[in-house]
mmCIF file of C-alpha atoms in Angstrom:
data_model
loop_
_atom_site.group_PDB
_atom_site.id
_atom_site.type_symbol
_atom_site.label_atom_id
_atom_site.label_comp_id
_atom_site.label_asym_id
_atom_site.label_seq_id
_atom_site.Cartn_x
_atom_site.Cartn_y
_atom_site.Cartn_z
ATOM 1 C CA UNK A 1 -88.623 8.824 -42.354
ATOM 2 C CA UNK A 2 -86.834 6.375 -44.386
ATOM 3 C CA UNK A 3 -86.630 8.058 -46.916
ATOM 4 C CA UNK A 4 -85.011 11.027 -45.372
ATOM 5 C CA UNK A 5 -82.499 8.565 -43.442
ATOM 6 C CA UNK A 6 -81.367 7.187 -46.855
ATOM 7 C CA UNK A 7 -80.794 10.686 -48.141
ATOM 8 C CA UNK A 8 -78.489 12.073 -45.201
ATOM 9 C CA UNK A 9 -77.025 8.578 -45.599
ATOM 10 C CA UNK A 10 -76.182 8.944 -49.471
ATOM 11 C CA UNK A 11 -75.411 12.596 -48.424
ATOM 12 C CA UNK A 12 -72.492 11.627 -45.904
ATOM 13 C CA UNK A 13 -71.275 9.356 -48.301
ATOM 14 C CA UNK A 14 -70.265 12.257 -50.698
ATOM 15 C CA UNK A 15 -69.481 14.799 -48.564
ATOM 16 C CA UNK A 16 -66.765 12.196 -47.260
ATOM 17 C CA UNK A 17 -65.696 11.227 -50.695
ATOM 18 C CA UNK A 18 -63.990 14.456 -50.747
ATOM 19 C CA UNK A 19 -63.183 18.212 -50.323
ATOM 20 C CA UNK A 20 -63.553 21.435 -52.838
ATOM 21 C CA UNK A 21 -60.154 22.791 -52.711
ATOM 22 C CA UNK A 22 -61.648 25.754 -54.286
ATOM 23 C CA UNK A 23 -63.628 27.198 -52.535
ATOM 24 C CA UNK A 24 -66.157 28.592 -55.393
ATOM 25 C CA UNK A 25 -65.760 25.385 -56.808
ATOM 26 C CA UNK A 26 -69.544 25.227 -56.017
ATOM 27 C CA UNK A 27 -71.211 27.585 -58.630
ATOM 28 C CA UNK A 28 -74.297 27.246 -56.072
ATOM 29 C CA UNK A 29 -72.578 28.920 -53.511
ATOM 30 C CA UNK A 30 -70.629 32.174 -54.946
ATOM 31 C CA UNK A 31 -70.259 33.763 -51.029
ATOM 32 C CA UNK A 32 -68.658 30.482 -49.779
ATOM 33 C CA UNK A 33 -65.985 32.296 -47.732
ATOM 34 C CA UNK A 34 -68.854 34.103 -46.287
ATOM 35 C CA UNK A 35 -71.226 31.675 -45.141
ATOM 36 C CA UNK A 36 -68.258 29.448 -44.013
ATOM 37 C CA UNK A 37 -67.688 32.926 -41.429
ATOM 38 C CA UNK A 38 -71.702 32.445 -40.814
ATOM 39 C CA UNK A 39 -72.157 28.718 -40.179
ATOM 40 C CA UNK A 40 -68.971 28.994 -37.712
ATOM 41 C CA UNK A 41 -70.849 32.033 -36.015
ATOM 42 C CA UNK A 42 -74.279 30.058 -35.446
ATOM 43 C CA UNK A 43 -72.252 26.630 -34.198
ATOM 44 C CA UNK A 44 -71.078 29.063 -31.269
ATOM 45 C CA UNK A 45 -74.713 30.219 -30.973
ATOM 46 C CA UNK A 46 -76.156 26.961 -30.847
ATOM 47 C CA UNK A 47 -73.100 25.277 -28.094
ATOM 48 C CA UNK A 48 -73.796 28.308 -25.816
ATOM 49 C CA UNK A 49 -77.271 29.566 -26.186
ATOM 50 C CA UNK A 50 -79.736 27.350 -28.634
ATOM 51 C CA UNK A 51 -78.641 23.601 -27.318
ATOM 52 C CA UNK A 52 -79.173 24.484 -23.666
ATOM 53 C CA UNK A 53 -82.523 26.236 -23.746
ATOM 54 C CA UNK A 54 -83.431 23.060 -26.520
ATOM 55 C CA UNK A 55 -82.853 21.139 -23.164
ATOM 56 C CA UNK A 56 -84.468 22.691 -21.137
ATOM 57 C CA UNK A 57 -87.483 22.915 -23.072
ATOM 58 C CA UNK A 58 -86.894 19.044 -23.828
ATOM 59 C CA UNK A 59 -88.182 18.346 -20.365
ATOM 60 C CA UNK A 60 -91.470 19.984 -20.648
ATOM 61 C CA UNK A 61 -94.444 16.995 -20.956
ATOM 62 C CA UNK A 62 -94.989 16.021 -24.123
ATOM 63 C CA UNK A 63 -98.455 17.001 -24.279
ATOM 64 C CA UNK A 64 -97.836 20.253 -23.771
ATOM 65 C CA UNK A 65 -95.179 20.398 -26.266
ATOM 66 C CA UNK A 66 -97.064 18.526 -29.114
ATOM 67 C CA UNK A 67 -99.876 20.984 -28.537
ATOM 68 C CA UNK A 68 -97.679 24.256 -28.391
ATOM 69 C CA UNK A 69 -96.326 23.133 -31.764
ATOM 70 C CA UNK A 70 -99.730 21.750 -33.613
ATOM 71 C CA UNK A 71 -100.821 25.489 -32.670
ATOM 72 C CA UNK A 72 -98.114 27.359 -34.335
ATOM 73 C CA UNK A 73 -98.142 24.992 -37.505
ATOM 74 C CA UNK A 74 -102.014 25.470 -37.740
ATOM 75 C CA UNK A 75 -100.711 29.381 -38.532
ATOM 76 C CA UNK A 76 -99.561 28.369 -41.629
ATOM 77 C CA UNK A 77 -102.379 26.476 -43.104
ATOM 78 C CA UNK A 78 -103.513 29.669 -45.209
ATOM 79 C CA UNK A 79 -100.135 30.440 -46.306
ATOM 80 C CA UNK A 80 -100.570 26.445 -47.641
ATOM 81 C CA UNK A 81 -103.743 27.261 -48.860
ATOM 82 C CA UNK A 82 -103.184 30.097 -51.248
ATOM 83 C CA UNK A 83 -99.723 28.127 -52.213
ATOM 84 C CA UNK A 84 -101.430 25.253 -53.059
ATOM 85 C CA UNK A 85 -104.082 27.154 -55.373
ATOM 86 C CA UNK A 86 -100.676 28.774 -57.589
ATOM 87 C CA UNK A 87 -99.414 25.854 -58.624
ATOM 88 C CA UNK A 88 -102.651 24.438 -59.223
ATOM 89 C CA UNK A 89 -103.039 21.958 -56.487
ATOM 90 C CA UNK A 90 -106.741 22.598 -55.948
ATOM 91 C CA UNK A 91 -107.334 19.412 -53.916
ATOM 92 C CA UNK A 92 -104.568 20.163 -51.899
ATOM 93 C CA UNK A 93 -105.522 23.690 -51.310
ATOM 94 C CA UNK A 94 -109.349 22.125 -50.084
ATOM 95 C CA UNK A 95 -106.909 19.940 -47.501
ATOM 96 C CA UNK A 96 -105.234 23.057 -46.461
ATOM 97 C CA UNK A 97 -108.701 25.428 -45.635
ATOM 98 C CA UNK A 98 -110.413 22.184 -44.337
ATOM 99 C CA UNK A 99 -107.357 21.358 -41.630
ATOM 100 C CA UNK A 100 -107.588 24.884 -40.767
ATOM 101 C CA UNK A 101 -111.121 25.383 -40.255
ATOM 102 C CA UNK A 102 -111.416 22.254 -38.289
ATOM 103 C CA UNK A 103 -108.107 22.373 -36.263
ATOM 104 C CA UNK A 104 -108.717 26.108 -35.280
ATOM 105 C CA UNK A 105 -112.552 25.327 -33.964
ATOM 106 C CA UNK A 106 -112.534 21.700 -32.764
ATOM 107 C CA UNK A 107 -108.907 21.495 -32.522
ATOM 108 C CA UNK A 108 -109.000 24.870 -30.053
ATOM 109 C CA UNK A 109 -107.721 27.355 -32.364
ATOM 110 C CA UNK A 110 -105.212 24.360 -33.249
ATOM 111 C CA UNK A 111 -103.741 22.954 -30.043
ATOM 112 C CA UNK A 112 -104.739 19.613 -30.714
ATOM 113 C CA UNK A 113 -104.824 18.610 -34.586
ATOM 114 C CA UNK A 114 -108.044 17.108 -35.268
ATOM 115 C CA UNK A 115 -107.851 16.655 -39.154
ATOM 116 C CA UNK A 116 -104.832 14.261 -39.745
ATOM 117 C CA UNK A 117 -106.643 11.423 -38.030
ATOM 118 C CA UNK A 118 -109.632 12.005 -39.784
ATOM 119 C CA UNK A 119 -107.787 11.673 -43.468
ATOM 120 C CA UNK A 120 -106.839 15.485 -43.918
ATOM 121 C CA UNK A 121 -102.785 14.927 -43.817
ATOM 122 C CA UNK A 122 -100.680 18.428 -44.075
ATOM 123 C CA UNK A 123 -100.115 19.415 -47.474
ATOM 124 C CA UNK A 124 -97.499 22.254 -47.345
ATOM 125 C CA UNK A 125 -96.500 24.686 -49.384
ATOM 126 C CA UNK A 126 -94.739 28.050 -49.285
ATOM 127 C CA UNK A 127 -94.353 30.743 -51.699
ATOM 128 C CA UNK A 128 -90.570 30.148 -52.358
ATOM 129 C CA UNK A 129 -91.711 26.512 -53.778
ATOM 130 C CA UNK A 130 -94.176 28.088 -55.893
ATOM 131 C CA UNK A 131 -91.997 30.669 -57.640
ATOM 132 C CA UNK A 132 -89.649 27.313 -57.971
ATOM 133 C CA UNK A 133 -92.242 25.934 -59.777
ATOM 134 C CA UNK A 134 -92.842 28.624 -61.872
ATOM 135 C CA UNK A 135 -89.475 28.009 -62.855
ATOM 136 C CA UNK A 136 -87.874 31.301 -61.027
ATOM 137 C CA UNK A 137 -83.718 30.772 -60.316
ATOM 138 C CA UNK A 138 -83.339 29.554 -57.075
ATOM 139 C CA UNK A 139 -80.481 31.804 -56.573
ATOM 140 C CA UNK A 140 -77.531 31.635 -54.166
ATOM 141 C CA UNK A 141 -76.950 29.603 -51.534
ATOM 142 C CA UNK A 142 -76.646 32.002 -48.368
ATOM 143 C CA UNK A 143 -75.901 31.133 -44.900
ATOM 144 C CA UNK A 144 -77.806 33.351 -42.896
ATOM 145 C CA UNK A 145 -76.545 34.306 -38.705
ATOM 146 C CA UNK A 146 -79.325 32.270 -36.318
ATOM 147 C CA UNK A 147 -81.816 31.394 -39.357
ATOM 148 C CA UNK A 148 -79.476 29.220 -41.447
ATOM 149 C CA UNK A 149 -79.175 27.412 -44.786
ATOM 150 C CA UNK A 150 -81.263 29.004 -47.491
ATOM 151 C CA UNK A 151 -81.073 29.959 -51.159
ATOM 152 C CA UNK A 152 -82.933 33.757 -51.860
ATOM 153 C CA UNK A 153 -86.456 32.264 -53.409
ATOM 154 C CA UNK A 154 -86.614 30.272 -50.417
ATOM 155 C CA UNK A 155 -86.357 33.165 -48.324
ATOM 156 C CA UNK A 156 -87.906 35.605 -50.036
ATOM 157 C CA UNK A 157 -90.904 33.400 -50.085
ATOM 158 C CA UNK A 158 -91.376 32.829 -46.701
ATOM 159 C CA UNK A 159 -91.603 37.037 -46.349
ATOM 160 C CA UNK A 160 -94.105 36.841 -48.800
ATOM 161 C CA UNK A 161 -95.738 33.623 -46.619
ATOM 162 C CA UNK A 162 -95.414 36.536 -43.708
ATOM 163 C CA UNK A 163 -98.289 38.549 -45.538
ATOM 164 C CA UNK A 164 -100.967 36.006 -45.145
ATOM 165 C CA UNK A 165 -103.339 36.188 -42.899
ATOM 166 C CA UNK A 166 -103.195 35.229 -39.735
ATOM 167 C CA UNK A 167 -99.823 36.796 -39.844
ATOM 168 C CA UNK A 168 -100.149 40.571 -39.983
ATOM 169 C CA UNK A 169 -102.689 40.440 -37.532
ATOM 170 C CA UNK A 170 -100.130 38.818 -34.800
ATOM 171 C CA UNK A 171 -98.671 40.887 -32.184
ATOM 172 C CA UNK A 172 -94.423 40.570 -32.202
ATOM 173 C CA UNK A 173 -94.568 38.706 -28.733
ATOM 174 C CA UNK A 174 -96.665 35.762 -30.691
ATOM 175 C CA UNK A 175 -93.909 36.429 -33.453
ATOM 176 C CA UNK A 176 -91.418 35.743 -31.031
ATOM 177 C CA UNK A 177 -93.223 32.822 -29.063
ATOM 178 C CA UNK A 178 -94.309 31.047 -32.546
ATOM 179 C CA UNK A 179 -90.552 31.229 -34.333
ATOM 180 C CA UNK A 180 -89.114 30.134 -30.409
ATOM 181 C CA UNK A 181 -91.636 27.350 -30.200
ATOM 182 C CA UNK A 182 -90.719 26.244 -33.709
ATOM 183 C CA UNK A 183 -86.730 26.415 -33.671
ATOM 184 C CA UNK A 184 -86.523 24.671 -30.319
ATOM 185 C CA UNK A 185 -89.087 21.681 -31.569
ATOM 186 C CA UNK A 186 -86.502 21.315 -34.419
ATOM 187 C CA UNK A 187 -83.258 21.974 -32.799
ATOM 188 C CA UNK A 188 -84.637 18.747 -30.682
ATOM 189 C CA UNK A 189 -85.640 16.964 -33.935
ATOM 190 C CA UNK A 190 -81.938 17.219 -35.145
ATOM 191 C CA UNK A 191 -80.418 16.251 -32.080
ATOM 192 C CA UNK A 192 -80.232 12.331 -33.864
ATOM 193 C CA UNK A 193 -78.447 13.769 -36.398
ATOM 194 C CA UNK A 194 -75.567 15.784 -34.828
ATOM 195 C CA UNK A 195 -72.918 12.463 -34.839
ATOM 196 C CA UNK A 196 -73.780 12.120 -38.722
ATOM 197 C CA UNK A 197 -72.955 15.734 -38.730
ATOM 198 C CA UNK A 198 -69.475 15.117 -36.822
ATOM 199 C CA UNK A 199 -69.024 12.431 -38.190
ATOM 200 C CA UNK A 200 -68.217 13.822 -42.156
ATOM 201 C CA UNK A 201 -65.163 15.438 -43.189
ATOM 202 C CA UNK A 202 -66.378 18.867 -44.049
ATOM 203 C CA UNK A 203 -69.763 20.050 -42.083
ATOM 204 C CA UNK A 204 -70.478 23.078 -43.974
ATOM 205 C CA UNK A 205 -70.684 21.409 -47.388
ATOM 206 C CA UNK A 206 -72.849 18.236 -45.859
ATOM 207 C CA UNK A 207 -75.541 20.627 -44.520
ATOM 208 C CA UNK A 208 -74.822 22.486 -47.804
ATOM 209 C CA UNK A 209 -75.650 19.313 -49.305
ATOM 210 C CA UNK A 210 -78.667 17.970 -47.581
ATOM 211 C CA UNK A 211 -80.284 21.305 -47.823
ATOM 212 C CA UNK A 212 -80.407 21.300 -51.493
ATOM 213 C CA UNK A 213 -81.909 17.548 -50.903
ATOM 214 C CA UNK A 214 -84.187 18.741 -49.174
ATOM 215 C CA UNK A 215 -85.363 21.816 -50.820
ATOM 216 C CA UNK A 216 -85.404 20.117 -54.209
ATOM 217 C CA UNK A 217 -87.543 17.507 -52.640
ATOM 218 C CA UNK A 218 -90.130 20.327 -51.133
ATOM 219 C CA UNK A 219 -90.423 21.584 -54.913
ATOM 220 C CA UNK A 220 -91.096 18.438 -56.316
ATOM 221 C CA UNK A 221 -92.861 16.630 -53.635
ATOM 222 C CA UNK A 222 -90.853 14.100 -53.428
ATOM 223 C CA UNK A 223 -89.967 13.319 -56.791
ATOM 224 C CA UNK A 224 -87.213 15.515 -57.888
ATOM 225 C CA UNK A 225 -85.513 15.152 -61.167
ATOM 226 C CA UNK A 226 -82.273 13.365 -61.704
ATOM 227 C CA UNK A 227 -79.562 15.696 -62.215
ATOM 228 C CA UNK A 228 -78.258 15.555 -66.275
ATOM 229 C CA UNK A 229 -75.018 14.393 -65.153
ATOM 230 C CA UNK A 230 -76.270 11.274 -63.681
ATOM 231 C CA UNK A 231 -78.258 10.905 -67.681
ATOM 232 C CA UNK A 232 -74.771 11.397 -69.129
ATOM 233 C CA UNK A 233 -73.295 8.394 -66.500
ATOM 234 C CA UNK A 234 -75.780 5.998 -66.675
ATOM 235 C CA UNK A 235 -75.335 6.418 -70.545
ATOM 236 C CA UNK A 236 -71.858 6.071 -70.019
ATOM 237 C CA UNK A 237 -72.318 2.789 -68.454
ATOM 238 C CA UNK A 238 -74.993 1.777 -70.809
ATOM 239 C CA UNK A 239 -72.465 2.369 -73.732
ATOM 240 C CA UNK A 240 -69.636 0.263 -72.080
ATOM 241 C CA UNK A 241 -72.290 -2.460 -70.946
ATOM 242 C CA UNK A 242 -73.195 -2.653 -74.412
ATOM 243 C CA UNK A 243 -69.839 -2.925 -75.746
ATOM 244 C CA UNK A 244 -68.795 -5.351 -73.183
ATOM 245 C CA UNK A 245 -71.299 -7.236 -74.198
ATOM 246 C CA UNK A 246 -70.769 -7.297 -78.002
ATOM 247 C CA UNK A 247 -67.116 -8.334 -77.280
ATOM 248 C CA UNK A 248 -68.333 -11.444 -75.271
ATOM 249 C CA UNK A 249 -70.826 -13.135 -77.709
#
């Protein structure tokens, strides 16, 4: 969590540092004028629908909440699973069939999750991070109407994820329920991080911004690489260190 709190933290601090005045100054985002029409168009869905049923769901009992949502993240365990076994994370991929064996039978087909206290923590993975890894482009940036912030591997992967079983098996009301269940969990989630959000100079490019954080962090679990330009500074500064250095002896 700390971690996370540091990176919309460093995050703010950029976005506020300043403003593309072109906008496809961002070779990332190529349909800019686009999903600037798109992330205006889900605000106004979120003030007038999402937000309100968020809070009225927020006053359901915990219990029944936590268990509602342990359920619908059990459903992804194979996805995880198979993930896990293409980028040749075979322990993780045991993790993955072992919390969903146990969470689905003791757990009551996964309404209470039995296998993180026991040592079996979630190891997920979708198919969009494993064609990253395989080193396939990422693609643009896209802002899509009630889904969001997402680049086309990303998405595209989580249609493939849709293929796995228990998926195709599910009727379209438990489609509904499990994607309804999910969004209103997180709209809640992100509810601490809305005066952060108001807070920066230009919204779009901070949650621009903290989703490429975040996705580069999925893809490397946790231990993305440092961009080259920050190489080419910190060489920079090495240089004139060195120099400054030389000059004072």
């Amino acid at each position: 969590m700390k971690k996370y709190g540091l990176l919309l933290f460093s995050v703010l601090l950029v976005g506020c540092s300043s403003t593309p005045e072109d906008p496809y100054a961002d070779p990332r985002d190529p349909f800019e004028d686009f999903n600037r029409g798109m992330w205006e168009f889900n605000r106004d869905v979120d003030e007038t629908v999402i937000q309100p049923a968020a809070n009225v769901y927020d006053d359901v009992p915990k219990p029944i909440r936590t268990s509602l949502y342990n359920a619908v993240e059990n459903l992804e365990e194979p996805s995880s699973f198979v993930n896990n076994i293409l980028q040749w994370k075979l322990g993780d991929a045991g993790i993955s069939l072992g919390r969903f064996l146990i969470n689905s039978t003791v757990g009551l087909v996964g309404l209470f999750d039995v296998a993180t206290p026991i040592g079996l923590e979630k190891k997920e993975e979708s198919f969009g991070q494993t064609l990253a890894v395989w080193g396939v482009p990422e693609g643009p940036y896209v802002m899509l109407p009630l889904i969001g912030p997402t680049v086309i591997v990303d998405r595209g992967g989580d249609y493939a994820d849709g293929q796995y079983f228990p998926y195709p098996s599910l009727t379209w009301p438990v489609d509904i329920f499990r994607y309804t269940v999910k969004g209103l969990e997180m709209r809640i989630r992100l509810r601490d991080q809305e005066q952060v959000l108001e807070n920066s100079l230009d919204p779009y490019s901070f949650v621009k911004d903290v989703y490429y954080q975040r996705w580069q962090d999925q893809v490397y679990d946790g231990n993305p690489p440092l961009p080259e330009d920050d190489f080419e500074d910190f060489d920079d500064f090495d240089d004139d260190f060195e120099d400054f250095d030389d000059e004072s002896r």
